[in-house]
């Protein structure tokens, strides 16, 4: 997350040199990257280290992760899920809390609109729905892409592919909505 925050800071500082607009920065990630961007877009401390407010990010596309609420996932997931989480985050529950984007959602701090992907098992959807519910309760705009017929890999593989009618159109519409 710190590396991505540093990259965002560089882009924010240098984007105008390349014809871009620092007021139109969106961030997107898939799988573990979806967790990273969700954490960056909810926990202002990462950008603050670079002198930037959370409002630097105007849109967050967090595409298909189960790590929005890590303790919940550990308590309710499969043995395989728990092994994956402990391999990534260790066994310290306080680390899990700190690494859970759901714990940083609150209104009035500049959290950008979210595009999220709903697919997979019931427990995978439960984690997403907890995150969505908290975004909604705090008045944070969000769009959910239902991609029941896609695998985890296909969610990202389809982006930008000619003829894709599932992911690309929703992503493009989301960005048009945010940057209208």
PDB file of C-alpha atoms in Angstrom:
ATOM      1  CA  UNK A   1       0.000   0.000   0.000  1.00  0.00           C
ATOM      2  CA  UNK A   2       2.861   2.357   0.789  1.00  0.00           C
ATOM      3  CA  UNK A   3       4.408   1.735  -2.637  1.00  0.00           C
ATOM      4  CA  UNK A   4       1.112   2.486  -4.369  1.00  0.00           C
ATOM      5  CA  UNK A   5       0.666   5.641  -2.273  1.00  0.00           C
ATOM      6  CA  UNK A   6       4.141   6.746  -3.368  1.00  0.00           C
ATOM      7  CA  UNK A   7       3.216   6.072  -7.004  1.00  0.00           C
ATOM      8  CA  UNK A   8      -0.004   8.091  -6.640  1.00  0.00           C
ATOM      9  CA  UNK A   9       1.999  10.950  -5.135  1.00  0.00           C
ATOM     10  CA  UNK A  10       4.405  10.869  -8.080  1.00  0.00           C
ATOM     11  CA  UNK A  11       1.534  10.814 -10.574  1.00  0.00           C
ATOM     12  CA  UNK A  12      -0.208  13.669  -8.780  1.00  0.00           C
ATOM     13  CA  UNK A  13       2.955  15.760  -8.881  1.00  0.00           C
ATOM     14  CA  UNK A  14       3.965  14.905 -12.469  1.00  0.00           C
ATOM     15  CA  UNK A  15       0.783  14.187 -14.394  1.00  0.00           C
ATOM     16  CA  UNK A  16       0.518  17.671 -15.875  1.00  0.00           C
ATOM     17  CA  UNK A  17       3.900  17.187 -17.584  1.00  0.00           C
ATOM     18  CA  UNK A  18       2.286  14.391 -19.584  1.00  0.00           C
ATOM     19  CA  UNK A  19      -0.920  16.248 -20.418  1.00  0.00           C
ATOM     20  CA  UNK A  20      -2.926  14.700 -17.595  1.00  0.00           C
ATOM     21  CA  UNK A  21      -5.076  16.302 -14.928  1.00  0.00           C
ATOM     22  CA  UNK A  22      -4.187  15.868 -11.246  1.00  0.00           C
ATOM     23  CA  UNK A  23      -7.873  16.403 -10.478  1.00  0.00           C
ATOM     24  CA  UNK A  24      -8.802  13.230 -12.368  1.00  0.00           C
ATOM     25  CA  UNK A  25      -6.856  10.440 -10.709  1.00  0.00           C
ATOM     26  CA  UNK A  26      -8.568   7.062 -10.510  1.00  0.00           C
ATOM     27  CA  UNK A  27      -7.049   3.906  -9.107  1.00  0.00           C
ATOM     28  CA  UNK A  28      -7.862   0.284  -9.903  1.00  0.00           C
ATOM     29  CA  UNK A  29      -6.707  -3.094  -8.673  1.00  0.00           C
ATOM     30  CA  UNK A  30      -7.681  -6.738  -8.979  1.00  0.00           C
ATOM     31  CA  UNK A  31      -7.459  -9.457  -6.322  1.00  0.00           C
ATOM     32  CA  UNK A  32      -4.642  -8.493  -3.922  1.00  0.00           C
ATOM     33  CA  UNK A  33      -4.439  -5.230  -5.875  1.00  0.00           C
ATOM     34  CA  UNK A  34      -8.141  -4.684  -5.166  1.00  0.00           C
ATOM     35  CA  UNK A  35      -7.374  -4.950  -1.467  1.00  0.00           C
ATOM     36  CA  UNK A  36      -4.491  -2.489  -1.802  1.00  0.00           C
ATOM     37  CA  UNK A  37      -6.544   0.152  -3.626  1.00  0.00           C
ATOM     38  CA  UNK A  38      -9.465  -0.264  -1.218  1.00  0.00           C
ATOM     39  CA  UNK A  39      -7.122   0.330   1.713  1.00  0.00           C
ATOM     40  CA  UNK A  40      -5.503   3.310  -0.001  1.00  0.00           C
ATOM     41  CA  UNK A  41      -8.924   4.823  -0.774  1.00  0.00           C
ATOM     42  CA  UNK A  42     -10.259   4.430   2.779  1.00  0.00           C
ATOM     43  CA  UNK A  43      -7.228   4.968   5.034  1.00  0.00           C
ATOM     44  CA  UNK A  44      -6.004   8.520   4.565  1.00  0.00           C
ATOM     45  CA  UNK A  45      -2.733   7.915   6.430  1.00  0.00           C
ATOM     46  CA  UNK A  46      -0.987   6.463   3.360  1.00  0.00           C
ATOM     47  CA  UNK A  47      -1.423   9.533   1.146  1.00  0.00           C
ATOM     48  CA  UNK A  48      -0.978  11.882   4.090  1.00  0.00           C
ATOM     49  CA  UNK A  49       2.655  10.684   4.361  1.00  0.00           C
ATOM     50  CA  UNK A  50       3.117  12.284   0.933  1.00  0.00           C
ATOM     51  CA  UNK A  51       1.299  15.502   1.788  1.00  0.00           C
ATOM     52  CA  UNK A  52      -1.835  14.503  -0.127  1.00  0.00           C
ATOM     53  CA  UNK A  53      -5.432  14.341   1.028  1.00  0.00           C
ATOM     54  CA  UNK A  54      -7.628  11.328   0.368  1.00  0.00           C
ATOM     55  CA  UNK A  55      -9.566  13.501  -2.094  1.00  0.00           C
ATOM     56  CA  UNK A  56      -6.603  13.171  -4.470  1.00  0.00           C
ATOM     57  CA  UNK A  57      -8.235   9.916  -5.564  1.00  0.00           C
ATOM     58  CA  UNK A  58     -11.474  10.544  -7.445  1.00  0.00           C
ATOM     59  CA  UNK A  59     -12.436   6.933  -8.145  1.00  0.00           C
ATOM     60  CA  UNK A  60     -11.577   3.492  -6.783  1.00  0.00           C
ATOM     61  CA  UNK A  61     -12.170   0.311  -8.782  1.00  0.00           C
ATOM     62  CA  UNK A  62     -11.587  -2.552  -6.371  1.00  0.00           C
ATOM     63  CA  UNK A  63     -12.142  -5.629  -8.493  1.00  0.00           C
ATOM     64  CA  UNK A  64     -12.743  -8.932  -6.718  1.00  0.00           C
ATOM     65  CA  UNK A  65     -11.054  -9.311  -3.358  1.00  0.00           C
ATOM     66  CA  UNK A  66     -12.058 -11.014  -0.127  1.00  0.00           C
ATOM     67  CA  UNK A  67      -9.854  -8.854   2.089  1.00  0.00           C
ATOM     68  CA  UNK A  68     -12.232  -5.996   2.911  1.00  0.00           C
ATOM     69  CA  UNK A  69     -12.708  -7.375   6.440  1.00  0.00           C
ATOM     70  CA  UNK A  70      -9.917  -9.817   7.195  1.00  0.00           C
ATOM     71  CA  UNK A  71     -10.980 -10.913  10.727  1.00  0.00           C
ATOM     72  CA  UNK A  72     -14.501 -11.604   9.452  1.00  0.00           C
ATOM     73  CA  UNK A  73     -13.080 -13.622   6.556  1.00  0.00           C
ATOM     74  CA  UNK A  74     -10.885 -15.664   8.909  1.00  0.00           C
ATOM     75  CA  UNK A  75     -13.805 -16.311  11.267  1.00  0.00           C
ATOM     76  CA  UNK A  76     -16.171 -17.298   8.458  1.00  0.00           C
ATOM     77  CA  UNK A  77     -13.992 -18.615   5.647  1.00  0.00           C
ATOM     78  CA  UNK A  78     -12.688 -22.004   4.684  1.00  0.00           C
ATOM     79  CA  UNK A  79      -9.440 -23.548   5.898  1.00  0.00           C
ATOM     80  CA  UNK A  80      -7.910 -22.718   2.491  1.00  0.00           C
ATOM     81  CA  UNK A  81      -8.992 -19.055   2.855  1.00  0.00           C
ATOM     82  CA  UNK A  82      -7.500 -18.905   6.344  1.00  0.00           C
ATOM     83  CA  UNK A  83      -4.188 -20.306   5.116  1.00  0.00           C
ATOM     84  CA  UNK A  84      -4.104 -17.723   2.334  1.00  0.00           C
ATOM     85  CA  UNK A  85      -4.771 -14.906   4.804  1.00  0.00           C
ATOM     86  CA  UNK A  86      -2.269 -16.050   7.410  1.00  0.00           C
ATOM     87  CA  UNK A  87       0.377 -16.478   4.690  1.00  0.00           C
ATOM     88  CA  UNK A  88      -0.212 -12.862   3.652  1.00  0.00           C
ATOM     89  CA  UNK A  89      -0.923 -11.187   7.002  1.00  0.00           C
ATOM     90  CA  UNK A  90       0.357 -13.517   9.725  1.00  0.00           C
ATOM     91  CA  UNK A  91      -1.617 -14.579  12.800  1.00  0.00           C
ATOM     92  CA  UNK A  92      -1.888 -11.265  14.654  1.00  0.00           C
ATOM     93  CA  UNK A  93      -5.538 -10.212  14.779  1.00  0.00           C
ATOM     94  CA  UNK A  94      -4.567  -6.554  15.311  1.00  0.00           C
ATOM     95  CA  UNK A  95      -2.640  -6.660  12.003  1.00  0.00           C
ATOM     96  CA  UNK A  96      -5.755  -8.081  10.351  1.00  0.00           C
ATOM     97  CA  UNK A  97      -7.797  -5.179  11.762  1.00  0.00           C
ATOM     98  CA  UNK A  98      -5.271  -2.607  10.499  1.00  0.00           C
ATOM     99  CA  UNK A  99      -5.209  -4.217   7.052  1.00  0.00           C
ATOM    100  CA  UNK A 100      -9.019  -4.261   6.695  1.00  0.00           C
ATOM    101  CA  UNK A 101     -10.370  -1.393   4.566  1.00  0.00           C
ATOM    102  CA  UNK A 102     -13.809  -1.724   6.181  1.00  0.00           C
ATOM    103  CA  UNK A 103     -12.367  -0.297   9.407  1.00  0.00           C
ATOM    104  CA  UNK A 104     -11.532   3.039   7.796  1.00  0.00           C
ATOM    105  CA  UNK A 105     -14.855   3.832   6.154  1.00  0.00           C
ATOM    106  CA  UNK A 106     -16.457   6.991   7.492  1.00  0.00           C
ATOM    107  CA  UNK A 107     -18.228   9.903   5.903  1.00  0.00           C
ATOM    108  CA  UNK A 108     -16.698  13.314   5.417  1.00  0.00           C
ATOM    109  CA  UNK A 109     -13.104  12.265   4.856  1.00  0.00           C
ATOM    110  CA  UNK A 110     -13.120  12.221   1.073  1.00  0.00           C
ATOM    111  CA  UNK A 111     -13.455   8.525   0.278  1.00  0.00           C
ATOM    112  CA  UNK A 112     -13.985   8.343  -3.498  1.00  0.00           C
ATOM    113  CA  UNK A 113     -16.777   6.439  -5.252  1.00  0.00           C
ATOM    114  CA  UNK A 114     -16.134   2.694  -5.492  1.00  0.00           C
ATOM    115  CA  UNK A 115     -16.672   0.180  -8.271  1.00  0.00           C
ATOM    116  CA  UNK A 116     -16.798  -3.320  -6.780  1.00  0.00           C
ATOM    117  CA  UNK A 117     -17.216  -6.790  -8.259  1.00  0.00           C
ATOM    118  CA  UNK A 118     -19.706  -9.322  -6.913  1.00  0.00           C
ATOM    119  CA  UNK A 119     -19.060 -12.961  -7.793  1.00  0.00           C
ATOM    120  CA  UNK A 120     -18.081 -16.258  -6.286  1.00  0.00           C
ATOM    121  CA  UNK A 121     -19.127 -18.185  -3.207  1.00  0.00           C
ATOM    122  CA  UNK A 122     -21.609 -17.082  -0.583  1.00  0.00           C
ATOM    123  CA  UNK A 123     -18.856 -16.319   1.946  1.00  0.00           C
ATOM    124  CA  UNK A 124     -16.964 -14.268  -0.660  1.00  0.00           C
ATOM    125  CA  UNK A 125     -20.149 -12.270  -1.314  1.00  0.00           C
ATOM    126  CA  UNK A 126     -20.759 -11.857   2.421  1.00  0.00           C
ATOM    127  CA  UNK A 127     -17.434 -10.041   2.847  1.00  0.00           C
ATOM    128  CA  UNK A 128     -18.233  -7.799  -0.120  1.00  0.00           C
ATOM    129  CA  UNK A 129     -21.741  -7.092   1.166  1.00  0.00           C
ATOM    130  CA  UNK A 130     -20.439  -6.051   4.594  1.00  0.00           C
ATOM    131  CA  UNK A 131     -18.107  -3.590   2.867  1.00  0.00           C
ATOM    132  CA  UNK A 132     -20.890  -2.338   0.577  1.00  0.00           C
ATOM    133  CA  UNK A 133     -23.273  -1.891   3.502  1.00  0.00           C
ATOM    134  CA  UNK A 134     -20.749   0.229   5.354  1.00  0.00           C
ATOM    135  CA  UNK A 135     -20.031   2.350   2.263  1.00  0.00           C
ATOM    136  CA  UNK A 136     -23.774   2.911   1.828  1.00  0.00           C
ATOM    137  CA  UNK A 137     -24.342   3.708   5.513  1.00  0.00           C
ATOM    138  CA  UNK A 138     -21.672   6.397   5.257  1.00  0.00           C
ATOM    139  CA  UNK A 139     -23.121   7.845   2.048  1.00  0.00           C
ATOM    140  CA  UNK A 140     -20.187   6.835  -0.153  1.00  0.00           C
ATOM    141  CA  UNK A 141     -21.183   6.320  -3.772  1.00  0.00           C
ATOM    142  CA  UNK A 142     -20.640   2.850  -5.163  1.00  0.00           C
ATOM    143  CA  UNK A 143     -21.498   0.670  -8.112  1.00  0.00           C
ATOM    144  CA  UNK A 144     -21.465  -3.120  -8.019  1.00  0.00           C
ATOM    145  CA  UNK A 145     -20.678  -5.182 -11.079  1.00  0.00           C
ATOM    146  CA  UNK A 146     -22.321  -8.598 -10.916  1.00  0.00           C
ATOM    147  CA  UNK A 147     -20.099 -11.010 -12.770  1.00  0.00           C
ATOM    148  CA  UNK A 148     -21.534 -14.379 -11.822  1.00  0.00           C
ATOM    149  CA  UNK A 149     -20.371 -16.047 -15.032  1.00  0.00           C
ATOM    150  CA  UNK A 150     -16.731 -14.989 -14.705  1.00  0.00           C
ATOM    151  CA  UNK A 151     -13.882 -16.633 -12.840  1.00  0.00           C
ATOM    152  CA  UNK A 152     -11.648 -14.599 -10.569  1.00  0.00           C
ATOM    153  CA  UNK A 153      -9.051 -14.355 -13.332  1.00  0.00           C
ATOM    154  CA  UNK A 154     -11.551 -13.400 -16.028  1.00  0.00           C
ATOM    155  CA  UNK A 155     -12.631 -10.306 -14.089  1.00  0.00           C
ATOM    156  CA  UNK A 156      -9.325  -8.616 -14.916  1.00  0.00           C
ATOM    157  CA  UNK A 157      -8.538 -10.458 -18.150  1.00  0.00           C
ATOM    158  CA  UNK A 158     -11.650  -9.063 -19.856  1.00  0.00           C
ATOM    159  CA  UNK A 159     -10.882  -5.392 -19.236  1.00  0.00           C
ATOM    160  CA  UNK A 160     -10.425  -3.708 -22.591  1.00  0.00           C
ATOM    161  CA  UNK A 161     -10.913  -6.833 -24.677  1.00  0.00           C
ATOM    162  CA  UNK A 162     -12.815  -6.100 -27.857  1.00  0.00           C
ATOM    163  CA  UNK A 163     -16.356  -7.402 -27.549  1.00  0.00           C
ATOM    164  CA  UNK A 164     -16.356  -7.618 -23.755  1.00  0.00           C
ATOM    165  CA  UNK A 165     -19.896  -6.847 -22.630  1.00  0.00           C
ATOM    166  CA  UNK A 166     -19.458  -7.511 -18.920  1.00  0.00           C
ATOM    167  CA  UNK A 167     -16.532  -5.694 -17.297  1.00  0.00           C
ATOM    168  CA  UNK A 168     -15.311  -3.031 -19.725  1.00  0.00           C
ATOM    169  CA  UNK A 169     -18.651  -1.242 -20.279  1.00  0.00           C
ATOM    170  CA  UNK A 170     -19.319  -0.997 -16.537  1.00  0.00           C
ATOM    171  CA  UNK A 171     -15.802   0.263 -15.844  1.00  0.00           C
ATOM    172  CA  UNK A 172     -16.057   2.874 -18.600  1.00  0.00           C
ATOM    173  CA  UNK A 173     -19.518   3.965 -17.380  1.00  0.00           C
ATOM    174  CA  UNK A 174     -18.209   4.240 -13.821  1.00  0.00           C
ATOM    175  CA  UNK A 175     -15.345   6.479 -14.921  1.00  0.00           C
ATOM    176  CA  UNK A 176     -17.701   8.608 -17.036  1.00  0.00           C
ATOM    177  CA  UNK A 177     -19.998   8.934 -14.008  1.00  0.00           C
ATOM    178  CA  UNK A 178     -17.139  10.015 -11.738  1.00  0.00           C
ATOM    179  CA  UNK A 179     -15.543  12.415 -14.218  1.00  0.00           C
ATOM    180  CA  UNK A 180     -18.741  13.833 -15.717  1.00  0.00           C
TER     181      UNK A 180
END
